Coordinates of C-alpha atoms and ligand atoms in Angstrom, one line a residue:
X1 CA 10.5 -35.9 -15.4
X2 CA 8.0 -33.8 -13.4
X3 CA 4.3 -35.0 -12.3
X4 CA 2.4 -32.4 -11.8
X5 CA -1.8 -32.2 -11.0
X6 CA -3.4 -30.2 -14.0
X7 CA -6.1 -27.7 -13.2
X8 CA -8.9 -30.0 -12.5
X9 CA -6.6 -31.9 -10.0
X10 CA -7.1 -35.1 -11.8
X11 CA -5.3 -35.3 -14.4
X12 CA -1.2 -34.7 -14.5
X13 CA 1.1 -33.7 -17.2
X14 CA 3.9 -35.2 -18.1
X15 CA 7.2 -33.9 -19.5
X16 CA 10.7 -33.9 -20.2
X17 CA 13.0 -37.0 -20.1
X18 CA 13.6 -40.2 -21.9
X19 CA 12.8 -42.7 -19.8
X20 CA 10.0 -42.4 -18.0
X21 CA 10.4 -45.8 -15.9
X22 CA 13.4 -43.9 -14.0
X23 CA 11.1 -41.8 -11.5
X24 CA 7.5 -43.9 -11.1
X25 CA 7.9 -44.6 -7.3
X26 CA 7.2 -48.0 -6.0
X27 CA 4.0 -48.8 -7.9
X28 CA 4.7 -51.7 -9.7
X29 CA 3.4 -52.2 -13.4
X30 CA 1.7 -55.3 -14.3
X31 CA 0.2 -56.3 -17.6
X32 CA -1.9 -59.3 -18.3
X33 CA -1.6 -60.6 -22.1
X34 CA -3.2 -63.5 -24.3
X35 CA -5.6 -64.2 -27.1
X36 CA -9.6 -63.9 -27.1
X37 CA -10.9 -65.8 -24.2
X38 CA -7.8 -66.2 -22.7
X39 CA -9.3 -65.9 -18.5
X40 CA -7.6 -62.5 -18.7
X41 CA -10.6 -61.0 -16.8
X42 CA -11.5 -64.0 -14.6
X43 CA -8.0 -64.3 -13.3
X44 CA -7.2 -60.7 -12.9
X45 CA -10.0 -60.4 -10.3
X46 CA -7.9 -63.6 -8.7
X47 CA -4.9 -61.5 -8.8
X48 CA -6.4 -58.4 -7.0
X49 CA -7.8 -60.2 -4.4
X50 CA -4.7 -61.7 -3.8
X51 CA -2.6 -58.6 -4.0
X52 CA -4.9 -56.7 -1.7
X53 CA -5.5 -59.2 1.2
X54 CA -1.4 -58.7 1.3
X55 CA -2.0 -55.0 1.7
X56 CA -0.9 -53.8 -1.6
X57 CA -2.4 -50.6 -2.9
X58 CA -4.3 -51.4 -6.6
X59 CA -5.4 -49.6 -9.8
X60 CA -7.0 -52.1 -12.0
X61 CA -7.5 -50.9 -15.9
X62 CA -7.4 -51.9 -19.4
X63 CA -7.0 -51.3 -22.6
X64 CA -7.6 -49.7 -25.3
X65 CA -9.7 -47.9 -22.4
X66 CA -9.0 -46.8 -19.1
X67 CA -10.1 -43.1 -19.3
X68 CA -13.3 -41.9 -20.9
X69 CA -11.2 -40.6 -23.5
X70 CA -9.6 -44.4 -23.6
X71 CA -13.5 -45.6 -23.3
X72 CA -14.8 -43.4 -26.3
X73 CA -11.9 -44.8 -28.7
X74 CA -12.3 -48.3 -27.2
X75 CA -16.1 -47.9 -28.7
X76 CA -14.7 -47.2 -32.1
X77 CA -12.1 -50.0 -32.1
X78 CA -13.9 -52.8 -31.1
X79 CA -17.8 -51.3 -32.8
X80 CA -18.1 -54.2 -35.7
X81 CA -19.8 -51.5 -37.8
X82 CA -16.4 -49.8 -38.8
X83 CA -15.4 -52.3 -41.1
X84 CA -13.7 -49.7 -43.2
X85 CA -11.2 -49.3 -40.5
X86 CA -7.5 -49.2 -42.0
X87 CA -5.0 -50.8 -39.8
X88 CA -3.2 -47.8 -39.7
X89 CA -5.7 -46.1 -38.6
X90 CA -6.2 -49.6 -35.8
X91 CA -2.8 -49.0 -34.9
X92 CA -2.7 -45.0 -34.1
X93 CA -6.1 -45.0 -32.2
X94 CA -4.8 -48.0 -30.1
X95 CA -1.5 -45.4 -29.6
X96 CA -3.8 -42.3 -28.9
X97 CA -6.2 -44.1 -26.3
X98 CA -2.4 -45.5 -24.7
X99 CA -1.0 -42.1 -24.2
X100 CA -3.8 -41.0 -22.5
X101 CA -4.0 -43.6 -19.9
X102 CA -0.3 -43.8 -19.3
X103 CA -0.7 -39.3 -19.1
X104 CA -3.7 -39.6 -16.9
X105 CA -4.0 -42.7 -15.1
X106 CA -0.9 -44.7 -15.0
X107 CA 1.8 -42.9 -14.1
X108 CA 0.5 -41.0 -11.9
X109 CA -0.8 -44.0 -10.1
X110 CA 2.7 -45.0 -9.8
X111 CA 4.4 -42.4 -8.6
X112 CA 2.0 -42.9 -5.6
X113 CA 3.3 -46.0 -5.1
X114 CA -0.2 -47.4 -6.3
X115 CA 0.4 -50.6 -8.1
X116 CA -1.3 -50.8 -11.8
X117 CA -2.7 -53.9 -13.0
X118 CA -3.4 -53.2 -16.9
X119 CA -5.8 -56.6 -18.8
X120 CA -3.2 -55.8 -22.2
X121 CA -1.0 -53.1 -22.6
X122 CA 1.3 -52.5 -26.0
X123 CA 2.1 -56.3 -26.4
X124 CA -1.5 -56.4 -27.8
X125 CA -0.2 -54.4 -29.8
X126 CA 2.6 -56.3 -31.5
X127 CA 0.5 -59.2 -31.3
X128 CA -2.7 -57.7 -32.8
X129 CA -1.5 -55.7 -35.3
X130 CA 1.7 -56.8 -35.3
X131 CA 1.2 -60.6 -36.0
X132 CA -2.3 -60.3 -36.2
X133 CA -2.8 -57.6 -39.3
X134 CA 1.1 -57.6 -40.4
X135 CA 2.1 -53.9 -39.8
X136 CA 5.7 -54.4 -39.7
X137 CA 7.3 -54.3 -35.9
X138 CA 9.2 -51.1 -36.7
X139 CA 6.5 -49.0 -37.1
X140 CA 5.1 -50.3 -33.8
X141 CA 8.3 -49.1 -32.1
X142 CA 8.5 -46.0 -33.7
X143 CA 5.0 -44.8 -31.7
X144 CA 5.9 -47.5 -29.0
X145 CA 9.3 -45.0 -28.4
X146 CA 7.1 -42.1 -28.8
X147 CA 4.0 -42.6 -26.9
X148 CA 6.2 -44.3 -23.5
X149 CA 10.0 -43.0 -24.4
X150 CA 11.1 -46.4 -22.5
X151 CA 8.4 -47.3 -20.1
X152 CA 7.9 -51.0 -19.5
X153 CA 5.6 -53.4 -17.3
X154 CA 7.9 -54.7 -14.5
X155 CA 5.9 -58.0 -15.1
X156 CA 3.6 -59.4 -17.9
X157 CA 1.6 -62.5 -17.4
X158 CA 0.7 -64.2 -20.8
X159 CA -2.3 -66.5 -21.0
X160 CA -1.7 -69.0 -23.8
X161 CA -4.2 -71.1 -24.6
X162 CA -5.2 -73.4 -27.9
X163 CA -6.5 -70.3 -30.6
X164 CA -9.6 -72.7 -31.0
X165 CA -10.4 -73.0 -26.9
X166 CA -10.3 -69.1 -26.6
X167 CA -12.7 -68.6 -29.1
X168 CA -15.0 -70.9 -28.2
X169 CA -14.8 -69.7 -24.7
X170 CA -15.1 -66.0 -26.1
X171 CA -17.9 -66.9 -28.5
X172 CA -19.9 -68.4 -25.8
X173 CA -20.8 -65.1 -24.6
X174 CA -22.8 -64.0 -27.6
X175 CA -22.5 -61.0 -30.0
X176 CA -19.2 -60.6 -31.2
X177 CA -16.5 -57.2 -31.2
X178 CA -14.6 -56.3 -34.1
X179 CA -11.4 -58.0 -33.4
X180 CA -13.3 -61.6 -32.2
X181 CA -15.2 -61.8 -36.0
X182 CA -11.4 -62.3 -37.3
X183 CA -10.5 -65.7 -38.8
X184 CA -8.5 -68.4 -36.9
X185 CA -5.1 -67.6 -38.7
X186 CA -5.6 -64.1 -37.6
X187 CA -5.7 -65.1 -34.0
X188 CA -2.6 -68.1 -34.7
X189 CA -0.6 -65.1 -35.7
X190 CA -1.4 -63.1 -33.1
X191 CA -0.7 -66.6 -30.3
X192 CA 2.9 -66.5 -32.0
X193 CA 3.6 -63.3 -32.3
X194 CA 2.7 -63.3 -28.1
X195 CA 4.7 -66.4 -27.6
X196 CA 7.9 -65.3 -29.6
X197 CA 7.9 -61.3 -27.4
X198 CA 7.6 -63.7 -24.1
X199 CA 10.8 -66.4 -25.3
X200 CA 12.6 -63.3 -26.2
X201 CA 12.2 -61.5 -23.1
X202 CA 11.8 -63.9 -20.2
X203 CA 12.8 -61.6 -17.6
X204 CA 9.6 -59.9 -17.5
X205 CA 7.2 -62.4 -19.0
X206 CA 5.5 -65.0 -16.9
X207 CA 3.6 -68.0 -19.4
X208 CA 0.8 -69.5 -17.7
X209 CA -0.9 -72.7 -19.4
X210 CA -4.5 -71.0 -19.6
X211 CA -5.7 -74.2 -21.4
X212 CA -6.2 -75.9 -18.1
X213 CA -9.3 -75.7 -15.8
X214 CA -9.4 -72.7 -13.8
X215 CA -8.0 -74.0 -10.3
X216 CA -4.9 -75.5 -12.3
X217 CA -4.4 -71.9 -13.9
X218 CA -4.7 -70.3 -10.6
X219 CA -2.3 -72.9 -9.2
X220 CA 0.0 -71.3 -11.4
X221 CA -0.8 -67.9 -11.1
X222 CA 0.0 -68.4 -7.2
X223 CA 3.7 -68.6 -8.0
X224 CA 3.6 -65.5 -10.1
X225 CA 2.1 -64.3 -7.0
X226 CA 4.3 -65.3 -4.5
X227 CA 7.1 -63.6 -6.8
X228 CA 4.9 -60.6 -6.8
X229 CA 4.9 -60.4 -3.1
X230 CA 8.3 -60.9 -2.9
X231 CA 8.8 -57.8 -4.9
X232 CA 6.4 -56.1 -2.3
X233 CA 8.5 -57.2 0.4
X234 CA 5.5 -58.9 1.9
X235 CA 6.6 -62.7 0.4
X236 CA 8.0 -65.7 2.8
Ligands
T5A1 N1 -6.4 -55.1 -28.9 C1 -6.1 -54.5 -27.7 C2 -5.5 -54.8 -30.0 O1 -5.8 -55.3 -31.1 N2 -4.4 -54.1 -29.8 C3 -4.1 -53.5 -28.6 O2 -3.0 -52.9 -28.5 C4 -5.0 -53.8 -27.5 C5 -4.6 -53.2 -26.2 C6 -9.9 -55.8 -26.6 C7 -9.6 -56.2 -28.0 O3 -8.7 -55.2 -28.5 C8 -7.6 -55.8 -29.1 C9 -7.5 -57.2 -28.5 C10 -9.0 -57.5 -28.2 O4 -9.6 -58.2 -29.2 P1 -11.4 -57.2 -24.9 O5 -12.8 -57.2 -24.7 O6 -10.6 -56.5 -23.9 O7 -11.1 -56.5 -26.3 O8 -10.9 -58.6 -25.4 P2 -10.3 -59.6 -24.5 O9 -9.2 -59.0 -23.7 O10 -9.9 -60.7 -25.4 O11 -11.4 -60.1 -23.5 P3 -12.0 -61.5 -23.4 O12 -13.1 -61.2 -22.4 O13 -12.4 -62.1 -24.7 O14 -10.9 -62.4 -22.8 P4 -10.4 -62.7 -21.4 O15 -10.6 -61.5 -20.5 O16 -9.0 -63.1 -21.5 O17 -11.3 -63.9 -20.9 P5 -12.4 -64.0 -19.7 O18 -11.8 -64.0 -18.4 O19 -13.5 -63.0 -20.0 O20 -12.9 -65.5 -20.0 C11 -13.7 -65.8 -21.2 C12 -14.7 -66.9 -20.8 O21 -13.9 -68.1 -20.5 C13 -14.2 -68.6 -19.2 C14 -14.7 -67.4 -18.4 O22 -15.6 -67.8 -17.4 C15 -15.5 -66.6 -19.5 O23 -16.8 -67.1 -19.7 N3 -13.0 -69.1 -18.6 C16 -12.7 -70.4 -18.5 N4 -13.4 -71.5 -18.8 C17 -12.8 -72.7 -18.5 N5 -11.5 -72.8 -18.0 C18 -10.8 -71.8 -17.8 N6 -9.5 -71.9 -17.3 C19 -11.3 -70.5 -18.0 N7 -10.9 -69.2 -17.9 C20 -11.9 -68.4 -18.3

């Protein structure tokens, strides 16, 4: 696979082989996963500070989002007027806004060497419309093998927390998205649906107990960190 710098020498192209983990440098690829109101945000600032007092070059981003392509189709996902959204429809926009960031931002962050934090990346997607609406899990790899052809975070932190503590945390900042007007199954689904991907792939999931106050999550988060730096060659 061949990075290259488009024409306006921001954007790169991507092409050719299967897997496109096998030539992304030494950035590292870390995700950040959980239900409404998990402390995604909160903690990932905690994160960057710690990975950048340690010297480690960072791209932070999100999705759906990321690029202002990413931007303009995270508008139309999470706008509460488009109620007559199918989830079909939910699930190839999150897929199209995905693309571009991993095309324009991601890997070519990597291949730097940059590190890339990402607040959710396609576990959302299982979870969300996955667990969340139903769409069956096949379909989610059939665009999941077509959008990344085998790329992976290295590391995903999952914040579990109590559905009803996220979404009173969540609610308490006033007018609600899209997704956060759901009912309480909706987000129990989507809490198991994170919690089964993590027990079935504990090599790259970390769990943190994001019920807890905020210095006893962080207290967690520190070993995940010390891991991290580890991996930078810049641990103990
Ligand atoms: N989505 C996304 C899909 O359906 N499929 C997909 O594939 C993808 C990628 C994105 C929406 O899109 C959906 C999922 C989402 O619904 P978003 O705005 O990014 O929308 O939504 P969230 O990621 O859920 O953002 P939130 O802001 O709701 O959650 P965070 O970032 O996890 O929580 P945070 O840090 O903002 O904290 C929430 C509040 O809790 C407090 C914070 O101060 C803040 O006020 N807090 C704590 N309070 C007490 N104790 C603690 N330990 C606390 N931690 C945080």
């Amino acid at each position: 696979m061949q990075l290259r710098p488009s024409k306006d020498g921001e954007a790169v192209r991507l092409a050719g082989r299967d897997c496109m983990r096998e030539t992304t440098g030494k950035g590292r690829f870390i995700t950040l996963e959980g239900g409404e109101g998990a402390g995604k945000s909160t903690n990932l600032e905690y994160l960057r500070n710690a990975l950048e007092r340690a010297g480690i070059e960072l791209l932070v981003t999100r999705e759906p989002g990321g690029t202002l392509l990413g931007e303009k189709i995270r508008g139309l996902l999470l706008d509460p007027d488009n109620t007559a959204m199918s989830d079909d429809a939910e699930m190839l926009l999150m897929f199209a806004a995905r693309a571009q960031h991993i095309h324009q931002l991601i890997m070519p962050a990597l291949e730097q060497g940059t590190w890339v934090i990402c607040d959710r990346f396609t576990d959302a997607t299982y979870a969300y419309q996955g667990g969340g609406r139903g769409v069956d899990p096949r379909r989610i790899e059939v665009l999941e093998q077509w959008a990344q052809r085998g790329f992976q975070p290295d590391l995903t932190i999952l914040f579990d927390l109590p559905v009803e503590i996220g979404l009173q945390r969540a609610g308490a900042r006033g007018d609600l998205d899209r997704f956060e007007r759901e009912q309480t199954a909706f987000f129990e689904r989507v809490r198991n649906a994170y919690l089964d991907r993590a027990k079935h792939d504990p090599a790259r999931f970390r769990t943190v107990d994001a019920g807890q106050d905020l210095i006893q999550v962080q207290q967690q988060l520190d070993t995940i960190i010390g891991e991290l730096l580890m991996i930078a060659g810049c641990g103990d």
